[in-house]
Amino acid sequence: MMKSGSNSERDHIPREADLLAEILERFPSVEAFSRRIGVNKGLLYRLQNGKGCNLETAIRIARGLEMTTDELAELVGISPELLELQEEAS
């Protein structure tokens, strides 16, 4: 299971490039998206530079993109049920 709160190599979500592509498709910049959802833009720069993000950050990003639970679960590579449990724990 992925740990939340850490950005170590082992915590990266499997399809983080897809998450970044979604951000850049819908917003003019990472900074604009950061302001919209209240995620530190440094975390988004890590994603943009290929350093990844953890599950908790991925959830916040996906919710800012108005993704469904099923879409997010597919993106991060876990079942929708586990994702809902993770969100409740956050």
PDB file of N, CA and C in Angstrom:
ATOM      1  N   MET A   1       0.845  -1.181   0.000  1.00  0.00           N
ATOM      2  CA  MET A   1       0.000   0.000   0.000  1.00  0.00           C
ATOM      3  C   MET A   1       0.888   1.242   0.000  1.00  0.00           C
ATOM      4  N   MET A   2       0.436   2.292  -0.661  1.00  0.00           N
ATOM      5  CA  MET A   2       1.209   3.519  -0.745  1.00  0.00           C
ATOM      6  C   MET A   2       1.060   4.321   0.535  1.00  0.00           C
ATOM      7  N   LYS A   3       2.175   4.923   0.934  1.00  0.00           N
ATOM      8  CA  LYS A   3       2.131   5.808   2.079  1.00  0.00           C
ATOM      9  C   LYS A   3       1.742   7.194   1.611  1.00  0.00           C
ATOM     10  N   SER A   4       0.990   7.916   2.408  1.00  0.00           N
ATOM     11  CA  SER A   4       0.703   9.301   2.054  1.00  0.00           C
ATOM     12  C   SER A   4       1.655  10.200   2.829  1.00  0.00           C
ATOM     13  N   GLY A   5       1.883  11.389   2.271  1.00  0.00           N
ATOM     14  CA  GLY A   5       2.728  12.346   2.950  1.00  0.00           C
ATOM     15  C   GLY A   5       4.192  12.254   2.590  1.00  0.00           C
ATOM     16  N   SER A   6       4.577  11.345   1.736  1.00  0.00           N
ATOM     17  CA  SER A   6       5.966  11.188   1.340  1.00  0.00           C
ATOM     18  C   SER A   6       6.063  11.231  -0.170  1.00  0.00           C
ATOM     19  N   ASN A   7       7.131  11.817  -0.677  1.00  0.00           N
ATOM     20  CA  ASN A   7       7.328  11.870  -2.120  1.00  0.00           C
ATOM     21  C   ASN A   7       8.506  11.010  -2.542  1.00  0.00           C
ATOM     22  N   SER A   8       8.787   9.950  -1.825  1.00  0.00           N
ATOM     23  CA  SER A   8       9.903   9.089  -2.184  1.00  0.00           C
ATOM     24  C   SER A   8       9.606   8.339  -3.466  1.00  0.00           C
ATOM     25  N   GLU A   9      10.644   7.796  -4.082  1.00  0.00           N
ATOM     26  CA  GLU A   9      10.519   7.073  -5.348  1.00  0.00           C
ATOM     27  C   GLU A   9       9.437   6.004  -5.280  1.00  0.00           C
ATOM     28  N   ARG A  10       9.348   5.260  -4.218  1.00  0.00           N
ATOM     29  CA  ARG A  10       8.415   4.134  -4.143  1.00  0.00           C
ATOM     30  C   ARG A  10       6.952   4.567  -4.050  1.00  0.00           C
ATOM     31  N   ASP A  11       6.714   5.840  -3.786  1.00  0.00           N
ATOM     32  CA  ASP A  11       5.349   6.320  -3.627  1.00  0.00           C
ATOM     33  C   ASP A  11       4.750   6.911  -4.894  1.00  0.00           C
ATOM     34  N   HIS A  12       5.502   6.926  -5.976  1.00  0.00           N
ATOM     35  CA  HIS A  12       4.996   7.548  -7.202  1.00  0.00           C
ATOM     36  C   HIS A  12       3.775   6.818  -7.727  1.00  0.00           C
ATOM     37  N   ILE A  13       2.845   7.587  -8.253  1.00  0.00           N
ATOM     38  CA  ILE A  13       1.689   6.984  -8.894  1.00  0.00           C
ATOM     39  C   ILE A  13       2.101   6.500 -10.280  1.00  0.00           C
ATOM     40  N   PRO A  14       1.473   5.459 -10.805  1.00  0.00           N
ATOM     41  CA  PRO A  14       1.922   4.854 -12.050  1.00  0.00           C
ATOM     42  C   PRO A  14       1.779   5.722 -13.298  1.00  0.00           C
ATOM     43  N   ARG A  15       0.758   6.560 -13.356  1.00  0.00           N
ATOM     44  CA  ARG A  15       0.511   7.316 -14.585  1.00  0.00           C
ATOM     45  C   ARG A  15       0.567   8.818 -14.330  1.00  0.00           C
ATOM     46  N   GLU A  16       1.607   9.260 -13.643  1.00  0.00           N
ATOM     47  CA  GLU A  16       1.710  10.675 -13.303  1.00  0.00           C
ATOM     48  C   GLU A  16       1.822  11.568 -14.540  1.00  0.00           C
ATOM     49  N   ALA A  17       2.403  11.086 -15.629  1.00  0.00           N
ATOM     50  CA  ALA A  17       2.487  11.883 -16.859  1.00  0.00           C
ATOM     51  C   ALA A  17       1.086  12.182 -17.395  1.00  0.00           C
ATOM     52  N   ASP A  18       0.171  11.226 -17.250  1.00  0.00           N
ATOM     53  CA  ASP A  18      -1.213  11.448 -17.680  1.00  0.00           C
ATOM     54  C   ASP A  18      -1.878  12.533 -16.834  1.00  0.00           C
ATOM     55  N   LEU A  19      -1.575  12.542 -15.554  1.00  0.00           N
ATOM     56  CA  LEU A  19      -2.131  13.552 -14.656  1.00  0.00           C
ATOM     57  C   LEU A  19      -1.627  14.939 -15.054  1.00  0.00           C
ATOM     58  N   LEU A  20      -0.337  15.048 -15.327  1.00  0.00           N
ATOM     59  CA  LEU A  20       0.237  16.320 -15.758  1.00  0.00           C
ATOM     60  C   LEU A  20      -0.365  16.759 -17.093  1.00  0.00           C
ATOM     61  N   ALA A  21      -0.533  15.838 -18.017  1.00  0.00           N
ATOM     62  CA  ALA A  21      -1.121  16.168 -19.320  1.00  0.00           C
ATOM     63  C   ALA A  21      -2.538  16.716 -19.156  1.00  0.00           C
ATOM     64  N   GLU A  22      -3.308  16.127 -18.238  1.00  0.00           N
ATOM     65  CA  GLU A  22      -4.668  16.615 -17.971  1.00  0.00           C
ATOM     66  C   GLU A  22      -4.639  18.051 -17.445  1.00  0.00           C
ATOM     67  N   ILE A  23      -3.704  18.333 -16.552  1.00  0.00           N
ATOM     68  CA  ILE A  23      -3.590  19.690 -15.999  1.00  0.00           C
ATOM     69  C   ILE A  23      -3.303  20.680 -17.124  1.00  0.00           C
ATOM     70  N   LEU A  24      -2.300  20.365 -17.940  1.00  0.00           N
ATOM     71  CA  LEU A  24      -1.866  21.302 -18.970  1.00  0.00           C
ATOM     72  C   LEU A  24      -2.868  21.423 -20.113  1.00  0.00           C
ATOM     73  N   GLU A  25      -3.715  20.419 -20.274  1.00  0.00           N
ATOM     74  CA  GLU A  25      -4.760  20.495 -21.294  1.00  0.00           C
ATOM     75  C   GLU A  25      -5.876  21.446 -20.868  1.00  0.00           C
ATOM     76  N   ARG A  26      -6.145  21.497 -19.572  1.00  0.00           N
ATOM     77  CA  ARG A  26      -7.287  22.270 -19.077  1.00  0.00           C
ATOM     78  C   ARG A  26      -6.927  23.642 -18.525  1.00  0.00           C
ATOM     79  N   PHE A  27      -5.650  23.855 -18.202  1.00  0.00           N
ATOM     80  CA  PHE A  27      -5.227  25.110 -17.582  1.00  0.00           C
ATOM     81  C   PHE A  27      -4.040  25.687 -18.344  1.00  0.00           C
ATOM     82  N   PRO A  28      -3.897  27.023 -18.342  1.00  0.00           N
ATOM     83  CA  PRO A  28      -2.802  27.636 -19.090  1.00  0.00           C
ATOM     84  C   PRO A  28      -1.418  27.334 -18.516  1.00  0.00           C
ATOM     85  N   SER A  29      -1.358  27.010 -17.227  1.00  0.00           N
ATOM     86  CA  SER A  29      -0.062  26.736 -16.599  1.00  0.00           C
ATOM     87  C   SER A  29      -0.255  25.945 -15.315  1.00  0.00           C
ATOM     88  N   VAL A  30       0.850  25.393 -14.841  1.00  0.00           N
ATOM     89  CA  VAL A  30       0.845  24.693 -13.558  1.00  0.00           C
ATOM     90  C   VAL A  30       0.491  25.673 -12.439  1.00  0.00           C
ATOM     91  N   GLU A  31       0.987  26.909 -12.552  1.00  0.00           N
ATOM     92  CA  GLU A  31       0.713  27.919 -11.526  1.00  0.00           C
ATOM     93  C   GLU A  31      -0.781  28.226 -11.422  1.00  0.00           C
ATOM     94  N   ALA A  32      -1.444  28.352 -12.569  1.00  0.00           N
ATOM     95  CA  ALA A  32      -2.886  28.634 -12.565  1.00  0.00           C
ATOM     96  C   ALA A  32      -3.656  27.506 -11.890  1.00  0.00           C
ATOM     97  N   PHE A  33      -3.264  26.284 -12.176  1.00  0.00           N
ATOM     98  CA  PHE A  33      -3.925  25.143 -11.555  1.00  0.00           C
ATOM     99  C   PHE A  33      -3.643  25.116 -10.058  1.00  0.00           C
ATOM    100  N   SER A  34      -2.416  25.400  -9.681  1.00  0.00           N
ATOM    101  CA  SER A  34      -2.030  25.428  -8.269  1.00  0.00           C
ATOM    102  C   SER A  34      -2.901  26.405  -7.489  1.00  0.00           C
ATOM    103  N   ARG A  35      -3.114  27.569  -8.051  1.00  0.00           N
ATOM    104  CA  ARG A  35      -3.966  28.569  -7.381  1.00  0.00           C
ATOM    105  C   ARG A  35      -5.403  28.077  -7.279  1.00  0.00           C
ATOM    106  N   ARG A  36      -5.876  27.370  -8.285  1.00  0.00           N
ATOM    107  CA  ARG A  36      -7.272  26.903  -8.295  1.00  0.00           C
ATOM    108  C   ARG A  36      -7.542  25.891  -7.194  1.00  0.00           C
ATOM    109  N   ILE A  37      -6.629  24.938  -7.005  1.00  0.00           N
ATOM    110  CA  ILE A  37      -6.921  23.859  -6.060  1.00  0.00           C
ATOM    111  C   ILE A  37      -6.199  23.991  -4.730  1.00  0.00           C
ATOM    112  N   GLY A  38      -5.303  24.960  -4.612  1.00  0.00           N
ATOM    113  CA  GLY A  38      -4.620  25.168  -3.347  1.00  0.00           C
ATOM    114  C   GLY A  38      -3.522  24.162  -3.043  1.00  0.00           C
ATOM    115  N   VAL A  39      -2.928  23.583  -4.080  1.00  0.00           N
ATOM    116  CA  VAL A  39      -1.779  22.695  -3.899  1.00  0.00           C
ATOM    117  C   VAL A  39      -0.532  23.527  -4.131  1.00  0.00           C
ATOM    118  N   ASN A  40       0.449  23.368  -3.266  1.00  0.00           N
ATOM    119  CA  ASN A  40       1.713  24.063  -3.414  1.00  0.00           C
ATOM    120  C   ASN A  40       2.257  23.832  -4.813  1.00  0.00           C
ATOM    121  N   LYS A  41       2.603  24.912  -5.513  1.00  0.00           N
ATOM    122  CA  LYS A  41       3.070  24.741  -6.888  1.00  0.00           C
ATOM    123  C   LYS A  41       4.382  23.964  -6.952  1.00  0.00           C
ATOM    124  N   GLY A  42       5.135  23.934  -5.869  1.00  0.00           N
ATOM    125  CA  GLY A  42       6.356  23.124  -5.832  1.00  0.00           C
ATOM    126  C   GLY A  42       6.056  21.645  -6.030  1.00  0.00           C
ATOM    127  N   LEU A  43       4.934  21.180  -5.470  1.00  0.00           N
ATOM    128  CA  LEU A  43       4.535  19.782  -5.672  1.00  0.00           C
ATOM    129  C   LEU A  43       4.189  19.527  -7.131  1.00  0.00           C
ATOM    130  N   LEU A  44       3.565  20.511  -7.769  1.00  0.00           N
ATOM    131  CA  LEU A  44       3.233  20.363  -9.186  1.00  0.00           C
ATOM    132  C   LEU A  44       4.484  20.438 -10.049  1.00  0.00           C
ATOM    133  N   TYR A  45       5.475  21.242  -9.646  1.00  0.00           N
ATOM    134  CA  TYR A  45       6.735  21.277 -10.388  1.00  0.00           C
ATOM    135  C   TYR A  45       7.444  19.930 -10.298  1.00  0.00           C
ATOM    136  N   ARG A  46       7.359  19.286  -9.143  1.00  0.00           N
ATOM    137  CA  ARG A  46       7.950  17.939  -9.009  1.00  0.00           C
ATOM    138  C   ARG A  46       7.315  17.003 -10.030  1.00  0.00           C
ATOM    139  N   LEU A  47       6.015  17.082 -10.169  1.00  0.00           N
ATOM    140  CA  LEU A  47       5.295  16.262 -11.135  1.00  0.00           C
ATOM    141  C   LEU A  47       5.748  16.616 -12.555  1.00  0.00           C
ATOM    142  N   GLN A  48       5.848  17.900 -12.827  1.00  0.00           N
ATOM    143  CA  GLN A  48       6.241  18.366 -14.153  1.00  0.00           C
ATOM    144  C   GLN A  48       7.673  17.943 -14.489  1.00  0.00           C
ATOM    145  N   ASN A  49       8.536  17.872 -13.504  1.00  0.00           N
ATOM    146  CA  ASN A  49       9.934  17.513 -13.728  1.00  0.00           C
ATOM    147  C   ASN A  49      10.192  16.018 -13.630  1.00  0.00           C
ATOM    148  N   GLY A  50       9.127  15.226 -13.576  1.00  0.00           N
ATOM    149  CA  GLY A  50       9.274  13.775 -13.558  1.00  0.00           C
ATOM    150  C   GLY A  50       9.650  13.193 -12.213  1.00  0.00           C
ATOM    151  N   LYS A  51       9.518  13.973 -11.143  1.00  0.00           N
ATOM    152  CA  LYS A  51       9.868  13.484  -9.811  1.00  0.00           C
ATOM    153  C   LYS A  51       8.672  12.890  -9.085  1.00  0.00           C
ATOM    154  N   GLY A  52       7.500  12.991  -9.696  1.00  0.00           N
ATOM    155  CA  GLY A  52       6.323  12.311  -9.178  1.00  0.00           C
ATOM    156  C   GLY A  52       5.605  13.022  -8.059  1.00  0.00           C
ATOM    157  N   CYS A  53       4.554  12.360  -7.602  1.00  0.00           N
ATOM    158  CA  CYS A  53       3.781  12.846  -6.471  1.00  0.00           C
ATOM    159  C   CYS A  53       3.208  11.637  -5.742  1.00  0.00           C
ATOM    160  N   ASN A  54       2.799  11.859  -4.517  1.00  0.00           N
ATOM    161  CA  ASN A  54       2.229  10.755  -3.747  1.00  0.00           C
ATOM    162  C   ASN A  54       0.718  10.677  -3.964  1.00  0.00           C
ATOM    163  N   LEU A  55       0.111   9.679  -3.397  1.00  0.00           N
ATOM    164  CA  LEU A  55      -1.314   9.439  -3.599  1.00  0.00           C
ATOM    165  C   LEU A  55      -2.170  10.592  -3.083  1.00  0.00           C
ATOM    166  N   GLU A  56      -1.844  11.119  -1.935  1.00  0.00           N
ATOM    167  CA  GLU A  56      -2.628  12.220  -1.366  1.00  0.00           C
ATOM    168  C   GLU A  56      -2.640  13.430  -2.303  1.00  0.00           C
ATOM    169  N   THR A  57      -1.471  13.767  -2.849  1.00  0.00           N
ATOM    170  CA  THR A  57      -1.391  14.880  -3.795  1.00  0.00           C
ATOM    171  C   THR A  57      -2.138  14.550  -5.074  1.00  0.00           C
ATOM    172  N   ALA A  58      -2.011  13.327  -5.554  1.00  0.00           N
ATOM    173  CA  ALA A  58      -2.719  12.902  -6.770  1.00  0.00           C
ATOM    174  C   ALA A  58      -4.229  13.040  -6.590  1.00  0.00           C
ATOM    175  N   ILE A  59      -4.725  12.694  -5.410  1.00  0.00           N
ATOM    176  CA  ILE A  59      -6.158  12.819  -5.127  1.00  0.00           C
ATOM    177  C   ILE A  59      -6.581  14.282  -5.197  1.00  0.00           C
ATOM    178  N   ARG A  60      -5.811  15.161  -4.577  1.00  0.00           N
ATOM    179  CA  ARG A  60      -6.157  16.588  -4.600  1.00  0.00           C
ATOM    180  C   ARG A  60      -6.132  17.141  -6.019  1.00  0.00           C
ATOM    181  N   ILE A  61      -5.136  16.726  -6.805  1.00  0.00           N
ATOM    182  CA  ILE A  61      -5.041  17.179  -8.195  1.00  0.00           C
ATOM    183  C   ILE A  61      -6.237  16.679  -8.990  1.00  0.00           C
ATOM    184  N   ALA A  62      -6.527  15.402  -8.866  1.00  0.00           N
ATOM    185  CA  ALA A  62      -7.631  14.807  -9.627  1.00  0.00           C
ATOM    186  C   ALA A  62      -8.966  15.435  -9.252  1.00  0.00           C
ATOM    187  N   ARG A  63      -9.164  15.721  -7.986  1.00  0.00           N
ATOM    188  CA  ARG A  63     -10.405  16.372  -7.576  1.00  0.00           C
ATOM    189  C   ARG A  63     -10.481  17.779  -8.155  1.00  0.00           C
ATOM    190  N   GLY A  64      -9.358  18.456  -8.238  1.00  0.00           N
ATOM    191  CA  GLY A  64      -9.321  19.772  -8.870  1.00  0.00           C
ATOM    192  C   GLY A  64      -9.644  19.707 -10.352  1.00  0.00           C
ATOM    193  N   LEU A  65      -9.340  18.572 -10.974  1.00  0.00           N
ATOM    194  CA  LEU A  65      -9.667  18.346 -12.384  1.00  0.00           C
ATOM    195  C   LEU A  65     -11.074  17.788 -12.552  1.00  0.00           C
ATOM    196  N   GLU A  66     -11.775  17.601 -11.437  1.00  0.00           N
ATOM    197  CA  GLU A  66     -13.142  17.066 -11.420  1.00  0.00           C
ATOM    198  C   GLU A  66     -13.225  15.665 -12.024  1.00  0.00           C
ATOM    199  N   MET A  67     -12.213  14.849 -11.747  1.00  0.00           N
ATOM    200  CA  MET A  67     -12.226  13.457 -12.195  1.00  0.00           C
ATOM    201  C   MET A  67     -13.146  12.652 -11.286  1.00  0.00           C
ATOM    202  N   THR A  68     -13.736  11.614 -11.836  1.00  0.00           N
ATOM    203  CA  THR A  68     -14.552  10.719 -11.022  1.00  0.00           C
ATOM    204  C   THR A  68     -13.641   9.806 -10.212  1.00  0.00           C
ATOM    205  N   THR A  69     -14.213   9.155  -9.214  1.00  0.00           N
ATOM    206  CA  THR A  69     -13.443   8.204  -8.417  1.00  0.00           C
ATOM    207  C   THR A  69     -12.894   7.087  -9.295  1.00  0.00           C
ATOM    208  N   ASP A  70     -13.697   6.604 -10.236  1.00  0.00           N
ATOM    209  CA  ASP A  70     -13.235   5.533 -11.124  1.00  0.00           C
ATOM    210  C   ASP A  70     -12.073   5.988 -11.999  1.00  0.00           C
ATOM    211  N   GLU A  71     -12.150   7.206 -12.542  1.00  0.00           N
ATOM    212  CA  GLU A  71     -11.056   7.728 -13.371  1.00  0.00           C
ATOM    213  C   GLU A  71      -9.778   7.860 -12.552  1.00  0.00           C
ATOM    214  N   LEU A  72      -9.908   8.385 -11.353  1.00  0.00           N
ATOM    215  CA  LEU A  72      -8.745   8.553 -10.492  1.00  0.00           C
ATOM    216  C   LEU A  72      -8.165   7.206 -10.082  1.00  0.00           C
ATOM    217  N   ALA A  73      -9.031   6.255  -9.748  1.00  0.00           N
ATOM    218  CA  ALA A  73      -8.560   4.923  -9.360  1.00  0.00           C
ATOM    219  C   ALA A  73      -7.754   4.287 -10.489  1.00  0.00           C
ATOM    220  N   GLU A  74      -8.230   4.431 -11.715  1.00  0.00           N
ATOM    221  CA  GLU A  74      -7.496   3.890 -12.863  1.00  0.00           C
ATOM    222  C   GLU A  74      -6.151   4.590 -13.011  1.00  0.00           C
ATOM    223  N   LEU A  75      -6.147   5.892 -12.834  1.00  0.00           N
ATOM    224  CA  LEU A  75      -4.928   6.674 -12.979  1.00  0.00           C
ATOM    225  C   LEU A  75      -3.868   6.283 -11.960  1.00  0.00           C
ATOM    226  N   VAL A  76      -4.272   6.099 -10.711  1.00  0.00           N
ATOM    227  CA  VAL A  76      -3.293   5.792  -9.669  1.00  0.00           C
ATOM    228  C   VAL A  76      -3.063   4.302  -9.482  1.00  0.00           C
ATOM    229  N   GLY A  77      -3.849   3.486 -10.177  1.00  0.00           N
ATOM    230  CA  GLY A  77      -3.594   2.050 -10.172  1.00  0.00           C
ATOM    231  C   GLY A  77      -4.093   1.300  -8.953  1.00  0.00           C
ATOM    232  N   ILE A  78      -5.186   1.777  -8.343  1.00  0.00           N
ATOM    233  CA  ILE A  78      -5.788   1.037  -7.232  1.00  0.00           C
ATOM    234  C   ILE A  78      -7.292   0.934  -7.469  1.00  0.00           C
ATOM    235  N   SER A  79      -7.952   0.106  -6.696  1.00  0.00           N
ATOM    236  CA  SER A  79      -9.395  -0.070  -6.865  1.00  0.00           C
ATOM    237  C   SER A  79     -10.138   1.167  -6.344  1.00  0.00           C
ATOM    238  N   PRO A  80     -11.314   1.443  -6.899  1.00  0.00           N
ATOM    239  CA  PRO A  80     -12.108   2.576  -6.409  1.00  0.00           C
ATOM    240  C   PRO A  80     -12.413   2.474  -4.913  1.00  0.00           C
ATOM    241  N   GLU A  81     -12.621   1.256  -4.430  1.00  0.00           N
ATOM    242  CA  GLU A  81     -12.923   1.074  -3.006  1.00  0.00           C
ATOM    243  C   GLU A  81     -11.741   1.490  -2.132  1.00  0.00           C
ATOM    244  N   LEU A  82     -10.529   1.076  -2.518  1.00  0.00           N
ATOM    245  CA  LEU A  82      -9.343   1.469  -1.752  1.00  0.00           C
ATOM    246  C   LEU A  82      -9.124   2.974  -1.823  1.00  0.00           C
ATOM    247  N   LEU A  83      -9.399   3.541  -2.967  1.00  0.00           N
ATOM    248  CA  LEU A  83      -9.257   4.983  -3.126  1.00  0.00           C
ATOM    249  C   LEU A  83     -10.210   5.723  -2.194  1.00  0.00           C
ATOM    250  N   GLU A  84     -11.444   5.276  -2.109  1.00  0.00           N
ATOM    251  CA  GLU A  84     -12.411   5.911  -1.214  1.00  0.00           C
ATOM    252  C   GLU A  84     -11.958   5.809   0.239  1.00  0.00           C
ATOM    253  N   LEU A  85     -11.402   4.669   0.617  1.00  0.00           N
ATOM    254  CA  LEU A  85     -10.875   4.515   1.977  1.00  0.00           C
ATOM    255  C   LEU A  85      -9.726   5.487   2.223  1.00  0.00           C
ATOM    256  N   GLN A  86      -8.844   5.639   1.239  1.00  0.00           N
ATOM    257  CA  GLN A  86      -7.716   6.560   1.360  1.00  0.00           C
ATOM    258  C   GLN A  86      -8.216   7.992   1.519  1.00  0.00           C
ATOM    259  N   GLU A  87      -9.218   8.361   0.737  1.00  0.00           N
ATOM    260  CA  GLU A  87      -9.763   9.719   0.823  1.00  0.00           C
ATOM    261  C   GLU A  87     -10.394   9.970   2.191  1.00  0.00           C
ATOM    262  N   GLU A  88     -11.095   8.982   2.723  1.00  0.00           N
ATOM    263  CA  GLU A  88     -11.713   9.128   4.042  1.00  0.00           C
ATOM    264  C   GLU A  88     -10.657   9.273   5.127  1.00  0.00           C
ATOM    265  N   ALA A  89      -9.528   8.594   4.959  1.00  0.00           N
ATOM    266  CA  ALA A  89      -8.458   8.641   5.951  1.00  0.00           C
ATOM    267  C   ALA A  89      -7.702   9.967   5.914  1.00  0.00           C
ATOM    268  N   SER A  90      -7.757  10.664   4.794  1.00  0.00           N
ATOM    269  CA  SER A  90      -7.011  11.932   4.646  1.00  0.00           C
ATOM    270  C   SER A  90      -7.674  13.069   5.376  1.00  0.00           C
TER     271      SER A  90
END
